[in-house]
Coordinates of C-alpha atoms in Angstrom, one line a residue:
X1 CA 102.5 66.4 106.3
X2 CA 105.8 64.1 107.2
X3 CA 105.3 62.1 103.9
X4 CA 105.4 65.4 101.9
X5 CA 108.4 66.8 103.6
X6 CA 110.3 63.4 102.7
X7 CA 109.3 63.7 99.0
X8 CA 110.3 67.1 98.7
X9 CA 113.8 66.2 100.3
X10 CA 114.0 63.4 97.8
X11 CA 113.7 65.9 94.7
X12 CA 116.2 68.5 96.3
X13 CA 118.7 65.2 96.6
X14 CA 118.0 64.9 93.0
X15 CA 118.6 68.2 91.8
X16 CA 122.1 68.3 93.6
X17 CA 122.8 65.0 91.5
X18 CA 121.8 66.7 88.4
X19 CA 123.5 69.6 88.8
X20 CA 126.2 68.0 90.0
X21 CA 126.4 65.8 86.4
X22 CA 125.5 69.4 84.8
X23 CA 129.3 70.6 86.5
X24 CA 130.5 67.4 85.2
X25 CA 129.4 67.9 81.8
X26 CA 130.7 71.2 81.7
X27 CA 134.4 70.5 82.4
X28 CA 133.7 67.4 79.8
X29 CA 132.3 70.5 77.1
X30 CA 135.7 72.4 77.9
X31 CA 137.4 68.9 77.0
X32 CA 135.1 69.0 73.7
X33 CA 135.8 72.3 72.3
X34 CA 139.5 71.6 72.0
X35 CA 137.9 68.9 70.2
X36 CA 135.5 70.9 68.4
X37 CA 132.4 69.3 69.8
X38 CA 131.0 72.3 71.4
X39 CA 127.7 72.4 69.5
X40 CA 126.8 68.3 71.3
X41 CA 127.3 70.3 75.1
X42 CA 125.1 73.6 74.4
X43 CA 122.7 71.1 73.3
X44 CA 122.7 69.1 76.8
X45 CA 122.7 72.0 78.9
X46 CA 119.8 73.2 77.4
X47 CA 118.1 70.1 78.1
X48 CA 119.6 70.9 81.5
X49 CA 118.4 74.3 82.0
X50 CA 114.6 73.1 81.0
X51 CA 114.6 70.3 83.2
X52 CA 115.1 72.4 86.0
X53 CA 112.7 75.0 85.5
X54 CA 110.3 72.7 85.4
X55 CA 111.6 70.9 88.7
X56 CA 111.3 74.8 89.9
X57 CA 107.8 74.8 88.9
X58 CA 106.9 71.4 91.0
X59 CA 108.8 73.1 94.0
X60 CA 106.6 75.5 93.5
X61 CA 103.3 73.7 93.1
X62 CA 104.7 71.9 96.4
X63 CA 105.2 74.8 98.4
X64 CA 101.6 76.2 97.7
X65 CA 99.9 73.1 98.6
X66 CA 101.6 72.9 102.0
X67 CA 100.9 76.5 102.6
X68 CA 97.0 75.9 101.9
X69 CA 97.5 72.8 104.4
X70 CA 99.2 74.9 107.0
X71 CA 96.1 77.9 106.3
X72 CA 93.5 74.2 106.8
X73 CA 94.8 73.3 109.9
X74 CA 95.2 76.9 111.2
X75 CA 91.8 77.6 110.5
X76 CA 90.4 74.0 112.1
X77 CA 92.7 75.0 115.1
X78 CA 90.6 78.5 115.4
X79 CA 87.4 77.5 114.8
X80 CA 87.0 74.0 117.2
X81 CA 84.8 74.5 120.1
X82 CA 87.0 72.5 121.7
X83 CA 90.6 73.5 123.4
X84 CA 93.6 72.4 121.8
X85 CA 96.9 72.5 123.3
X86 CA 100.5 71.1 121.8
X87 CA 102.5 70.4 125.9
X88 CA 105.5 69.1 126.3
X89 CA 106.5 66.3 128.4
X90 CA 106.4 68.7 131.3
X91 CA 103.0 70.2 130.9
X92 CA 104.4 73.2 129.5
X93 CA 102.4 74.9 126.6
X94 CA 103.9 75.3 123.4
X95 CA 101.3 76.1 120.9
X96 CA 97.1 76.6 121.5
X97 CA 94.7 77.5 119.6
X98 CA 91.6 80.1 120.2
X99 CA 88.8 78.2 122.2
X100 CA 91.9 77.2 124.5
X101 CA 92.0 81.1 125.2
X102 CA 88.4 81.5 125.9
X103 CA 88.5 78.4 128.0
X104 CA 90.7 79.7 130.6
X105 CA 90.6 83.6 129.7
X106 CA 94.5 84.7 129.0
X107 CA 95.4 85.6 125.0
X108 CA 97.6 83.0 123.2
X109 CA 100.7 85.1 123.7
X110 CA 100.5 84.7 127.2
X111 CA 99.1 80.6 127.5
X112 CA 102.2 79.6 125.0
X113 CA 105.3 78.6 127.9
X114 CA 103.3 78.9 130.8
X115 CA 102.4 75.8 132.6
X116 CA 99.0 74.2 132.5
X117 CA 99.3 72.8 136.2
X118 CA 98.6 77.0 137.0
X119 CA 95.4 76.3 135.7
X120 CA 94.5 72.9 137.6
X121 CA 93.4 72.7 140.9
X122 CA 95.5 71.0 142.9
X123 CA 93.0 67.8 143.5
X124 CA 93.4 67.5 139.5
X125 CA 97.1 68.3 139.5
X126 CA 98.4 64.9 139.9
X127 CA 95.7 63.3 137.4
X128 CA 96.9 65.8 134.5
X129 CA 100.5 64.7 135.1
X130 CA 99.0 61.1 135.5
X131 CA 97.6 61.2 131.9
X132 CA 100.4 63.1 130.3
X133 CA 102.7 60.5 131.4
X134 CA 100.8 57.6 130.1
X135 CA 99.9 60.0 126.6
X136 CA 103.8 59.8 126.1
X137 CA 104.3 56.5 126.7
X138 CA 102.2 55.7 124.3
X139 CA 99.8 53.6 126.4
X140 CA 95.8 53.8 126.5
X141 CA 94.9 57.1 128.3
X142 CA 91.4 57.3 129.5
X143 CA 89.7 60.9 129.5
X144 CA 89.7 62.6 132.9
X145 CA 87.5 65.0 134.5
X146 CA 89.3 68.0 136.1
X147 CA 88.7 71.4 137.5
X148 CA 90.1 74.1 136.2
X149 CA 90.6 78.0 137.1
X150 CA 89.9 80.5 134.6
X151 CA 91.9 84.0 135.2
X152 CA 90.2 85.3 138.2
X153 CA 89.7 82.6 140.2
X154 CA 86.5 81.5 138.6
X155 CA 86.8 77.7 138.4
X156 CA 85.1 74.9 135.9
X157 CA 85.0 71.0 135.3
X158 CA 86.8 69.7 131.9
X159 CA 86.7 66.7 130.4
X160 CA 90.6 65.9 129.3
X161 CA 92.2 63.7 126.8
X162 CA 96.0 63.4 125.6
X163 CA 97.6 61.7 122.9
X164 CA 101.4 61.7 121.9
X165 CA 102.6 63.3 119.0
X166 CA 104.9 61.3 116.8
X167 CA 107.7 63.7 115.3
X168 CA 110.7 61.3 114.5
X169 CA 109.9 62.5 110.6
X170 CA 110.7 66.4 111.7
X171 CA 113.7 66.3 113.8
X172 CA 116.2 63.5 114.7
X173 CA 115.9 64.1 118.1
X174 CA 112.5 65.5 119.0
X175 CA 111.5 66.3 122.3
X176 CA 108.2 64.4 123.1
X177 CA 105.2 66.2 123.1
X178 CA 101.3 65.8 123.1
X179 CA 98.0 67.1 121.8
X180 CA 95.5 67.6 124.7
X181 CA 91.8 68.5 124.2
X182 CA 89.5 69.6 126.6
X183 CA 85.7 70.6 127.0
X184 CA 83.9 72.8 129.2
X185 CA 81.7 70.4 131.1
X186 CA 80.6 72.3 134.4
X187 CA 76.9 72.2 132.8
X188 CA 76.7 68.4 132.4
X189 CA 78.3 68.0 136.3
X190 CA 75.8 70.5 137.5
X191 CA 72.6 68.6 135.9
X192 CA 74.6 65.5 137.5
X193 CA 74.9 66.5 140.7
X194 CA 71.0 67.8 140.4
X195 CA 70.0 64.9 139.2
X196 CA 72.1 63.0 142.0
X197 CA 70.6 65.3 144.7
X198 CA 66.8 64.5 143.3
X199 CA 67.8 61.2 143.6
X200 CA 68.7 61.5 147.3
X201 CA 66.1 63.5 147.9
X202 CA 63.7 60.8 146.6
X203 CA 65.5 57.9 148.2
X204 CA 65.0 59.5 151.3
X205 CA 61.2 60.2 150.3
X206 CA 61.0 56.5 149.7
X207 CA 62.6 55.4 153.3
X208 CA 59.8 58.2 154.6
X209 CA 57.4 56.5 152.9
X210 CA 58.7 52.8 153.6
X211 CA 58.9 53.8 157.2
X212 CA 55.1 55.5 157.3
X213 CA 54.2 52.4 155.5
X214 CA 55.8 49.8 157.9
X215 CA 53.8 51.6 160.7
X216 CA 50.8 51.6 158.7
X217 CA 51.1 48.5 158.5
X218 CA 51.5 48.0 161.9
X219 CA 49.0 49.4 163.3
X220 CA 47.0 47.6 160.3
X221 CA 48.0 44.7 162.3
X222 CA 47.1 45.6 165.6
X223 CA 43.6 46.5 164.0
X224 CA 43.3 43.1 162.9
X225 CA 43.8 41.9 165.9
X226 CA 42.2 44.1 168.0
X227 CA 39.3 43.1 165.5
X228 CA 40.0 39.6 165.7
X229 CA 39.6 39.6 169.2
X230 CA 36.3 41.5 169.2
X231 CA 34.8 39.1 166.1
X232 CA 35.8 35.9 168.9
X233 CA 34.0 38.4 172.0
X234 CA 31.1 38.8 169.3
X235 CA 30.8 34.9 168.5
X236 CA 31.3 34.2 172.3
X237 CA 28.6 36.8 173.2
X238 CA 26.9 35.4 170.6
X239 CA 27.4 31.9 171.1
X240 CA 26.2 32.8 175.0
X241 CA 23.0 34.8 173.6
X242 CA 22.2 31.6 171.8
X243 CA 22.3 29.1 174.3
X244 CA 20.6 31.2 177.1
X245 CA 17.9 31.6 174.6
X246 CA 18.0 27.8 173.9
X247 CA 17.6 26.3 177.2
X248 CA 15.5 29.3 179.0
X249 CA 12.8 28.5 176.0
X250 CA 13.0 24.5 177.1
X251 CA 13.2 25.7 180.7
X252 CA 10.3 27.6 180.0
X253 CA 8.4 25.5 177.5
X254 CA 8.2 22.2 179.8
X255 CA 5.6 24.4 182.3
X256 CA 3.7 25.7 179.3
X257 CA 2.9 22.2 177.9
X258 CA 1.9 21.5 181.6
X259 CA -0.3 24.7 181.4
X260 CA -1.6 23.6 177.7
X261 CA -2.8 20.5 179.0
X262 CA -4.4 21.4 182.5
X263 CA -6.4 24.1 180.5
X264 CA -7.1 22.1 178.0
X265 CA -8.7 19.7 180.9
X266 CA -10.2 22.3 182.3
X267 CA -12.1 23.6 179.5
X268 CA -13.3 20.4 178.7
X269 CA -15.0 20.3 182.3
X270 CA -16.2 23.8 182.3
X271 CA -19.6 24.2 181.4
X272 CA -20.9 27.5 181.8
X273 CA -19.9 30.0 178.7
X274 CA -18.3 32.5 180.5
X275 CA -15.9 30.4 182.0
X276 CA -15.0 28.3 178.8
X277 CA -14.5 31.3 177.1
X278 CA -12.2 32.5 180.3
X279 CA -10.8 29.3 180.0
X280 CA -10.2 29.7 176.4
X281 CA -8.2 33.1 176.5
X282 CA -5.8 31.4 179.0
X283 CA -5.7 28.4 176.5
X284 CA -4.7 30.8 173.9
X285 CA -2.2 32.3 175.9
X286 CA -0.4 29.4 176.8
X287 CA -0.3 28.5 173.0
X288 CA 1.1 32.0 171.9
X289 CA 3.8 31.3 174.7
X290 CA 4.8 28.2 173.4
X291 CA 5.1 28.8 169.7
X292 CA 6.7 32.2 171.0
X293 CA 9.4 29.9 172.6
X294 CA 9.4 27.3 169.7
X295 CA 10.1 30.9 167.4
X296 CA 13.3 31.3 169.9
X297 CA 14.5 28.0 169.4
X298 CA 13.9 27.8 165.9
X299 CA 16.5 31.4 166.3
X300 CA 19.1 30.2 168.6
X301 CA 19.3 26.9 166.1
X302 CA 19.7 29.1 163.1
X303 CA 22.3 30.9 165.2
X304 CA 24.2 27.8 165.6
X305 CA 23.7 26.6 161.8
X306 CA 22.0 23.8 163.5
X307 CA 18.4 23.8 161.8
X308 CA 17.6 21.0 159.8
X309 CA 15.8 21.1 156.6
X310 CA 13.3 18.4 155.3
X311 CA 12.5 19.0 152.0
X312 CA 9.5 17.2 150.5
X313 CA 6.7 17.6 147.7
X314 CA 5.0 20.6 148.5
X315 CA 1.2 22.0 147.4
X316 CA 1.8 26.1 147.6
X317 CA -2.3 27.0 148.0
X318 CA -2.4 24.3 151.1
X319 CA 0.8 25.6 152.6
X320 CA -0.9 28.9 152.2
X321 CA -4.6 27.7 153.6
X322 CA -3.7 26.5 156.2
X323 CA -1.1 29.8 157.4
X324 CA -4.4 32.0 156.4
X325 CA -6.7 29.3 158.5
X326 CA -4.7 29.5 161.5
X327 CA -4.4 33.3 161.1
X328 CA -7.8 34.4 160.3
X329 CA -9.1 34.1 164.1
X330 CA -6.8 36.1 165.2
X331 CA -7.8 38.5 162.4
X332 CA -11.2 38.6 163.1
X333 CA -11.2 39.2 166.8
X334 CA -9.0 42.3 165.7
X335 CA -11.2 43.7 163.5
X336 CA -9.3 42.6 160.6
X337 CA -10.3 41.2 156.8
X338 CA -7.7 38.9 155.9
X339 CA -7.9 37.7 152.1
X340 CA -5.9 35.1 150.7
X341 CA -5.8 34.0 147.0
X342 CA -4.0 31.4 145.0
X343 CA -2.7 31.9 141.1
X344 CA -4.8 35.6 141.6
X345 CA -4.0 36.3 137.9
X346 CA -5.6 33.1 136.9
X347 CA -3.3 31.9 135.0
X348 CA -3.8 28.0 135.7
X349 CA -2.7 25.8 138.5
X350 CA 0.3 25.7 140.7
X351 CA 3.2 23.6 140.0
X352 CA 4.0 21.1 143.2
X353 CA 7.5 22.4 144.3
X354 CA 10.0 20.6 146.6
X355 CA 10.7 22.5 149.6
X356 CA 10.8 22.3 153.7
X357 CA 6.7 22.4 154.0
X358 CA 7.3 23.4 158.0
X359 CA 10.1 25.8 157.5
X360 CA 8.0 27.5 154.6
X361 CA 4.6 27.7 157.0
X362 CA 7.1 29.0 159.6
X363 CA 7.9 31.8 157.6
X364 CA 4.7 32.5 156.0
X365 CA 2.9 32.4 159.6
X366 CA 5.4 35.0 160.8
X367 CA 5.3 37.6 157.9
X368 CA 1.3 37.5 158.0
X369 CA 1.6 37.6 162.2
X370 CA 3.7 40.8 161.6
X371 CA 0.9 42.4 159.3
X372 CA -2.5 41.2 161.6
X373 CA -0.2 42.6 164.7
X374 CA 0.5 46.0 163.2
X375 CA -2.5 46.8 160.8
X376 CA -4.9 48.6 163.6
X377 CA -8.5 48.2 163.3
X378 CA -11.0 50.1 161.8
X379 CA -13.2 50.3 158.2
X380 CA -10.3 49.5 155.3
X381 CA -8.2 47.4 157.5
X382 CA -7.3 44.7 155.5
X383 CA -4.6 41.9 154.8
X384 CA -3.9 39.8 151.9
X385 CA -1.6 36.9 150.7
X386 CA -1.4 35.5 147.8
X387 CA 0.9 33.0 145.6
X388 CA 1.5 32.9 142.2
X389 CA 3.7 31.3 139.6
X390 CA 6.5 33.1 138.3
X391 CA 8.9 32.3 135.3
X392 CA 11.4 31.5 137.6
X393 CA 9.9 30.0 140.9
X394 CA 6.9 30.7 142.9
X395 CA 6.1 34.2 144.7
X396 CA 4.0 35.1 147.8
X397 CA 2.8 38.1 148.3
X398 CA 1.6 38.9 151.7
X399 CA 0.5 42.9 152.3
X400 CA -1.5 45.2 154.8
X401 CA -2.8 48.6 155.5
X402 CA -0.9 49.3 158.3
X403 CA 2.4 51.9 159.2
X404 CA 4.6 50.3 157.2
X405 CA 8.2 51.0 157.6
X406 CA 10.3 53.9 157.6
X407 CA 12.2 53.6 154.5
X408 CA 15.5 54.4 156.1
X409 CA 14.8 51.1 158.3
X410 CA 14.2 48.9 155.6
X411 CA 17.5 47.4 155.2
X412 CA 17.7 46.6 159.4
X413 CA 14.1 44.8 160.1
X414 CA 15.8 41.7 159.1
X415 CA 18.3 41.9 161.9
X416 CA 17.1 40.0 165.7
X417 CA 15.0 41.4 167.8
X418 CA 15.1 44.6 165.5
X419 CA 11.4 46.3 164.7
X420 CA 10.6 49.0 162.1
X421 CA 10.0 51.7 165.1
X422 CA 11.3 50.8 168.5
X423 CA 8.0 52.9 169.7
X424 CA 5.8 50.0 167.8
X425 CA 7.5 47.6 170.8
X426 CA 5.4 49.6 173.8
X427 CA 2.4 49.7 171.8
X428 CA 2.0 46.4 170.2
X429 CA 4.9 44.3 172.3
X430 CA 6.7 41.3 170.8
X431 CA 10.4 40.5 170.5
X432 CA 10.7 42.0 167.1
X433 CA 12.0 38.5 166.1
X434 CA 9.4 37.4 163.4
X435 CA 10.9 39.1 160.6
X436 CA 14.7 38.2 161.4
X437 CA 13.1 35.0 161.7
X438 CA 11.3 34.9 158.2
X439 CA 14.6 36.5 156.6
X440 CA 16.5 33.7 157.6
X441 CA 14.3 31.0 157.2
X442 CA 13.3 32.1 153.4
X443 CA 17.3 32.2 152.9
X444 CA 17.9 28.7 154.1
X445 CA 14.4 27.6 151.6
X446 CA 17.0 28.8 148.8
X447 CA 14.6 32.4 148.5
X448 CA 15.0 36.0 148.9
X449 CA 12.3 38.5 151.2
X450 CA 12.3 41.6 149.8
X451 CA 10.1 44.4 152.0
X452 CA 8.6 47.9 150.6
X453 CA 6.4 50.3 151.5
X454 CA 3.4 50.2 149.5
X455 CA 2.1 53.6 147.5
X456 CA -0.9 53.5 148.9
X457 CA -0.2 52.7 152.5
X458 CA 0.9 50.0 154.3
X459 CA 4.1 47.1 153.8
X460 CA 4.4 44.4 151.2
X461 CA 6.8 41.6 151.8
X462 CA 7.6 39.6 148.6
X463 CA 8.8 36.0 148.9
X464 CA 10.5 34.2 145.8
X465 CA 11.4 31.0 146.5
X466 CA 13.2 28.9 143.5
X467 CA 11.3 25.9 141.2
X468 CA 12.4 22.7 142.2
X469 CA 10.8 19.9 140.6
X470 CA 8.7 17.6 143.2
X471 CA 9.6 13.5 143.2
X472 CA 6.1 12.3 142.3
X473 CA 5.5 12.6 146.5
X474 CA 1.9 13.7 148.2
X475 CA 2.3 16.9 148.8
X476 CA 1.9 18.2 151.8

């Protein structure tokens, strides 16, 4: 808008010059006539005359196209969102436009010389006059956030900026002034200050949490230890269990073998039936004591991960034989049929397998001792074992027609001293250690003993044990 202003003061510099040579040529025409050359200046002046009607018409063209400019920036001044204000160096108001009268609720006529600082708040006072002063000085001025009061005391956050306003190219000695803008923000603080206050609220959360975690942890800690110290009482009662068990069975086995032999003198000078087969019971006795104790230290060994394994070349059907021969007296004089049958699918010989021969028997003995003790007596009674070749290793198979076990005490037969029904204890005695015993000795062959109750009556205890190729030994 300067740069038009200067080029229409240029042309009306012109015209004065022309008109000025127009007055000049005049007087020279009045010189002319007297020398009869009056016809030469009409001519010129007309030439005159058209020239300046057409400098009219620019004038005109001019004065239009800064009217349409003045009508543009009226119209950009009344329809910005945004408030507009022209202030002088004192913050007074000289000129606003129509969102500057909805911002702070008072009609143009009554904004234009008043002072904005009646509209600040005094906190934001001193930072209006802060960024005026730096506006007008022409430094950067960076936008501030102030709160303003509407008419009625109603009061809002703006975002402000200033910039000077050059006019040097209007009047020689213009006072400064400056354009400030400004937005109603009070939406945008309040979402900030919600969002600031969720995020106090969940910092706290998170020390709450941090703090119920630490004690968690805590008392994590002292349930560790608590259960550290009652895994060491558990290993130490343990530990104690073992080695009572250990040296009451040599304490107690050292008579026995003194027992074994004396009877076994004594039968061999008894000769009247009756009292060798007196003699005999006692005989038997002693020899159920003693492999009873041998059981217990064979347990307190594998308590103390302290049983030795001797693997060798092993036969399965004489392992099994001889379990079934030492098992079938004790069978008969309960009434019992005991059955035993090697490969019963007959599908060829056994492959030798290497193996702990003693170990194996061991277990063997004390799953088929477990089915003659709790099978009772009567037509039907009958127990079987069996072994058979499997894809992956070799399986025995030893089952009876007794109680079996309830199923919900499957899973704890295995444990020591543990029976299917402690009421099987009074009626049939025992420790309840044979099938802990067989559990853990089938584990240390490299096996698994599964148990289950048969359909038909009665338990079946399933050994696997794995194939291990023999070393060309005699197997035992």
């Amino acid at each position: 808008m300067s740069a038009a202003r200067a080029h229409t003061g240029d042309r009306f510099d012109t015209l004065r010059q022309r008109a000025e040579a127009a007055l000049d040529r005049i007087e020279a025409a009045s010189r002319l006539e007297e020398a009869g050359d009056v016809r030469v200046l009409m001519h010129e002046l007309s030439i005159y005359q058209v020239e300046l009607e057409m400098q009219n018409e620019e004038l005109r063209h001019a004065q239009q196209e800064l009217e349409a400019a003045r009508r543009l920036s009226d119209a950009l001044l009344a329809t910005s969102p945004t408030g507009i204000m022209l202030v002088d160096a004192n913050g007074v108001i000289l000129r606003t436009n129509k969102a500057t009268s909805m911002l702070l609720g008072l009609e143009r006529t009554h904004l234009e010389g008043q002072r904005f600082g009646v509209f600040l708040d005094p906190d934001s006072l001193f930072e209006f006059q802060e960024l005026l002063a730096v506006a007008l000085e022409g430094g950067p001025a960076r936008p501030r956030e102030l709160r303003l009061r509407r008419l009625g005391g109603l009061r809002f956050h703006a975002r402000m900026d200033c910039s000077a306003l050059d006019l040097q190219d209007l009047q020689a000695a213009a006072v400064p002034q400056a354009v400030c803008t400004f937005q109603d923000i009070s939406d945008t603080v309040a979402l900030r200050e919600a969002l600031r206050s969720e995020n106090q609220s969940l910092d706290h959360q998170l020390r709450r949490r941090a703090q119920e975690l630490e004690e968690i942890n805590r008392r994590l800690v002292e349930l560790l230890d608590q259960y550290e110290a009652a895994r060491q009482q558990a290993e130490a009662a343990q530990r104690a269990k073992t080695s009572f068990l250990r040296n009451m069975s040599h304490e107690l086995r050292t008579p026995l073998h003194g027992l074994m032999s004396l009877t076994e003198i004594l039968l061999a000078t008894v000769r009247e039936p009756q009292d060798r087969e007196l003699v005999d019971m006692a005989r038997a006795g002693v020899a159920g004591l003693v492999e009873l104790f041998q059981d217990l230290l064979d347990l307190a060994a594998m308590e103390a991960d302290a049983l030795e394994m001797l693997p060798a070349d092993v036969a399965p059907e004489l392992v099994l034989d001889a379990v079934c021969q030492s098992m079938a007296p004790v069978a008969r004089a309960k009434g019992l049929r005991l059955d035993w049958a090697v490969d019963p699918t007959g599908n060829g010989s056994l492959a030798c397998i290497r193996t702990d021969a003693v170990r194996l028997k061991q277990a063997l003995l004390a799953l088929l001792g477990n089915a003659v003790k709790f099978t009772p007596p009567g037509a039907g009674a009958v127990v079987c074992a069996s072994c058979r070749q499997a894809a992956d290793g070799l399986v025995f198979v030893i089952e009876d027609t007794g109680p079996g076990i309830p199923s919900p005490q499957l899973g704890q037969v295995c444990g020591l001293f543990v029976q299917g029904d402690d009421s099987l204890t009074r009626a049939h005695g025992g420790l309840g250690a044979g099938l802990s015993m067989a559990c853990r000795l089938v584990g240390l062959l490299g096996g698994t003993l599964t148990l289950d109750n048969r359909p038909e009556g009665g338990l079946r205890a399933t050994v696997r044990l794995p194939a291990a190729p023999c070393c060309g030994e005699t197997p035992r």
